Amino acid sequence: MQFQHGTFQKAANGSLTLTPFGVDGRQLLSNPCSYKSAIYTRHNQTEYFIRYNVQPDLYHNIPRLDLYKYDGSPMNPMYLAYKPPQMLPTQTLNPTTASSTGGARATGGSKVKRGLDQDDADALNKHVLIKRSEPVNADRWWWIGVGMTAIGGVGYFCF
């Protein structure tokens, strides 16, 4: 998993170049065979898109961003979740030197948990017809499957 933020430039030919802030980029490496836990490393990769489209998505009825890589192949579409969009600032979030190897450190006086609060999460699910009240109980579904298999087996031999 990768995280980057930075600036963008639109060229006259319709291409788009995303230039990340080098000190803020992170890449999560999860390899249970090599490490006891996952590790974060710095990540800095400039992205070039040959073209892009912004159009309404007919299925979701929200704006959709279509990006095309440097070779013209399409990427997965992105959808506008908030209007106006909630974006990171156009300056570095972690003002450390790029050669620092001590890991990321908090720069503010207090640590704040980032994420969606309940009102924002409900806004994302406003078009859902049936809302799940609890997570799916896999153990219950497993026993239902065992029971149905047993009933099917008995029915096969009896009829």
C-alpha positions as a Python dict, from the first residue, in 0.01 Angstrom:
ca = {
    (1, 'M'): (0, 0, 0),
    (2, 'Q'): (132, 343, -90),
    (3, 'F'): (53, 696, 25),
    (4, 'Q'): (168, 1015, -149),
    (5, 'H'): (45, 1370, -186),
    (6, 'G'): (187, 1671, -362),
    (7, 'T'): (118, 1900, -656),
    (8, 'F'): (-6, 1852, -1012),
    (9, 'Q'): (55, 2023, -1345),
    (10, 'K'): (-180, 2022, -1644),
    (11, 'A'): (8, 2049, -1974),
    (12, 'A'): (-125, 2213, -2291),
    (13, 'N'): (-149, 1872, -2465),
    (14, 'G'): (-400, 1746, -2203),
    (15, 'S'): (-154, 1539, -2001),
    (16, 'L'): (-128, 1547, -1623),
    (17, 'T'): (188, 1521, -1411),
    (18, 'L'): (165, 1446, -1038),
    (19, 'T'): (473, 1542, -837),
    (20, 'P'): (470, 1414, -478),
    (21, 'F'): (641, 1564, -175),
    (22, 'G'): (934, 1327, -128),
    (23, 'V'): (943, 1336, 253),
    (24, 'D'): (571, 1253, 294),
    (25, 'G'): (542, 946, 72),
    (26, 'R'): (514, 610, 250),
    (27, 'Q'): (496, 250, 135),
    (28, 'L'): (369, -28, 361),
    (29, 'L'): (556, -354, 313),
    (30, 'S'): (392, -659, 466),
    (31, 'N'): (597, -977, 435),
    (32, 'P'): (538, -1221, 724),
    (33, 'C'): (826, -1444, 610),
    (34, 'S'): (1088, -1169, 635),
    (35, 'Y'): (959, -941, 911),
    (36, 'K'): (773, -997, 1235),
    (37, 'S'): (548, -699, 1157),
    (38, 'A'): (486, -472, 859),
    (39, 'I'): (732, -188, 792),
    (40, 'Y'): (691, 158, 643),
    (41, 'T'): (949, 292, 401),
    (42, 'R'): (972, 625, 224),
    (43, 'H'): (819, 634, -124),
    (44, 'N'): (853, 899, -393),
    (45, 'Q'): (727, 832, -747),
    (46, 'T'): (624, 1097, -999),
    (47, 'E'): (322, 993, -1204),
    (48, 'Y'): (253, 1094, -1565),
    (49, 'F'): (-90, 1051, -1723),
    (50, 'I'): (-125, 1099, -2097),
    (51, 'R'): (-485, 1216, -2061),
    (52, 'Y'): (-778, 1232, -1822),
    (53, 'N'): (-1156, 1269, -1836),
    (54, 'V'): (-1400, 1409, -1581),
    (55, 'Q'): (-1755, 1299, -1651),
    (56, 'P'): (-2069, 1201, -1460),
    (57, 'D'): (-2094, 831, -1382),
    (58, 'L'): (-2432, 704, -1501),
    (59, 'Y'): (-2446, 416, -1253),
    (60, 'H'): (-2344, 599, -933),
    (61, 'N'): (-2476, 941, -1041),
    (62, 'I'): (-2162, 1119, -915),
    (63, 'P'): (-1860, 1272, -1095),
    (64, 'R'): (-1597, 1022, -1211),
    (65, 'L'): (-1229, 1078, -1294),
    (66, 'D'): (-1079, 853, -1562),
    (67, 'L'): (-698, 853, -1579),
    (68, 'Y'): (-490, 702, -1860),
    (69, 'K'): (-129, 597, -1794),
    (70, 'Y'): (173, 708, -1997),
    (71, 'D'): (108, 421, -2244),
    (72, 'G'): (-265, 501, -2284),
    (73, 'S'): (-397, 213, -2073),
    (74, 'P'): (-685, 311, -1843),
    (75, 'M'): (-661, 302, -1465),
    (76, 'N'): (-945, 227, -1224),
    (77, 'P'): (-1190, 518, -1212),
    (78, 'M'): (-1203, 748, -910),
    (79, 'Y'): (-1527, 893, -775),
    (80, 'L'): (-1596, 1221, -598),
    (81, 'A'): (-1703, 1132, -242),
    (82, 'Y'): (-1732, 1488, -101),
    (83, 'K'): (-1841, 1814, -253),
    (84, 'P'): (-1635, 2027, -211),
    (85, 'P'): (-1353, 1769, -202),
    (86, 'Q'): (-1164, 1721, 123),
    (87, 'M'): (-801, 1740, 20),
    (88, 'L'): (-465, 1742, 189),
    (89, 'P'): (-276, 2072, 189),
    (90, 'T'): (-35, 2154, -92),
    (91, 'Q'): (259, 2160, 146),
    (92, 'T'): (445, 1888, 326),
    (93, 'L'): (276, 1725, 624),
    (94, 'N'): (594, 1580, 772),
    (95, 'P'): (873, 1838, 745),
    (96, 'T'): (1175, 1612, 791),
    (97, 'T'): (1482, 1567, 578),
    (98, 'A'): (1469, 1307, 303),
    (99, 'S'): (1786, 1137, 429),
    (100, 'S'): (1646, 1075, 777),
    (101, 'T'): (1638, 703, 860),
    (102, 'G'): (1495, 723, 1210),
    (103, 'G'): (1138, 677, 1091),
    (104, 'A'): (848, 915, 1089),
    (105, 'R'): (790, 1128, 1395),
    (106, 'A'): (490, 1336, 1492),
    (107, 'T'): (541, 1704, 1416),
    (108, 'G'): (242, 1843, 1601),
    (109, 'G'): (186, 1880, 1972),
    (110, 'S'): (-90, 1620, 1984),
    (111, 'K'): (-170, 1307, 1795),
    (112, 'V'): (-511, 1301, 1630),
    (113, 'K'): (-674, 990, 1490),
    (114, 'R'): (-762, 1049, 1126),
    (115, 'G'): (-1062, 892, 960),
    (116, 'L'): (-1428, 937, 886),
    (117, 'D'): (-1658, 1025, 1171),
    (118, 'Q'): (-2004, 865, 1172),
    (119, 'D'): (-2177, 1152, 988),
    (120, 'D'): (-1928, 1130, 700),
    (121, 'A'): (-1958, 750, 685),
    (122, 'D'): (-2338, 779, 664),
    (123, 'A'): (-2307, 1034, 382),
    (124, 'L'): (-2107, 782, 178),
    (125, 'N'): (-2382, 520, 223),
    (126, 'K'): (-2678, 743, 137),
    (127, 'H'): (-2772, 542, -175),
    (128, 'V'): (-2757, 199, -8),
    (129, 'L'): (-3094, 25, -1),
    (130, 'I'): (-3026, -223, 281),
    (131, 'K'): (-2782, -125, 554),
    (132, 'R'): (-2611, -403, 747),
    (133, 'S'): (-2646, -361, 1121),
    (134, 'E'): (-2378, -616, 1216),
    (135, 'P'): (-2091, -785, 1037),
    (136, 'V'): (-2147, -1119, 866),
    (137, 'N'): (-2104, -1412, 1105),
    (138, 'A'): (-1889, -1657, 906),
    (139, 'D'): (-1922, -1930, 1167),
    (140, 'R'): (-2300, -1933, 1133),
    (141, 'W'): (-2281, -1953, 753),
    (142, 'W'): (-2032, -2240, 777),
    (143, 'W'): (-2272, -2445, 992),
    (144, 'I'): (-2560, -2365, 758),
    (145, 'G'): (-2345, -2497, 470),
    (146, 'V'): (-2263, -2815, 663),
    (147, 'G'): (-2633, -2868, 738),
    (148, 'M'): (-2741, -2812, 377),
    (149, 'T'): (-2472, -3052, 254),
    (150, 'A'): (-2593, -3318, 499),
    (151, 'I'): (-2956, -3268, 394),
    (152, 'G'): (-2854, -3290, 27),
    (153, 'G'): (-2657, -3608, 90),
    (154, 'V'): (-2948, -3775, 270),
    (155, 'G'): (-3188, -3664, -4),
    (156, 'Y'): (-2956, -3803, -274),
    (157, 'F'): (-2946, -4152, -120),
    (158, 'C'): (-3317, -4161, -29),
    (159, 'F'): (-3463, -4043, -359),
}
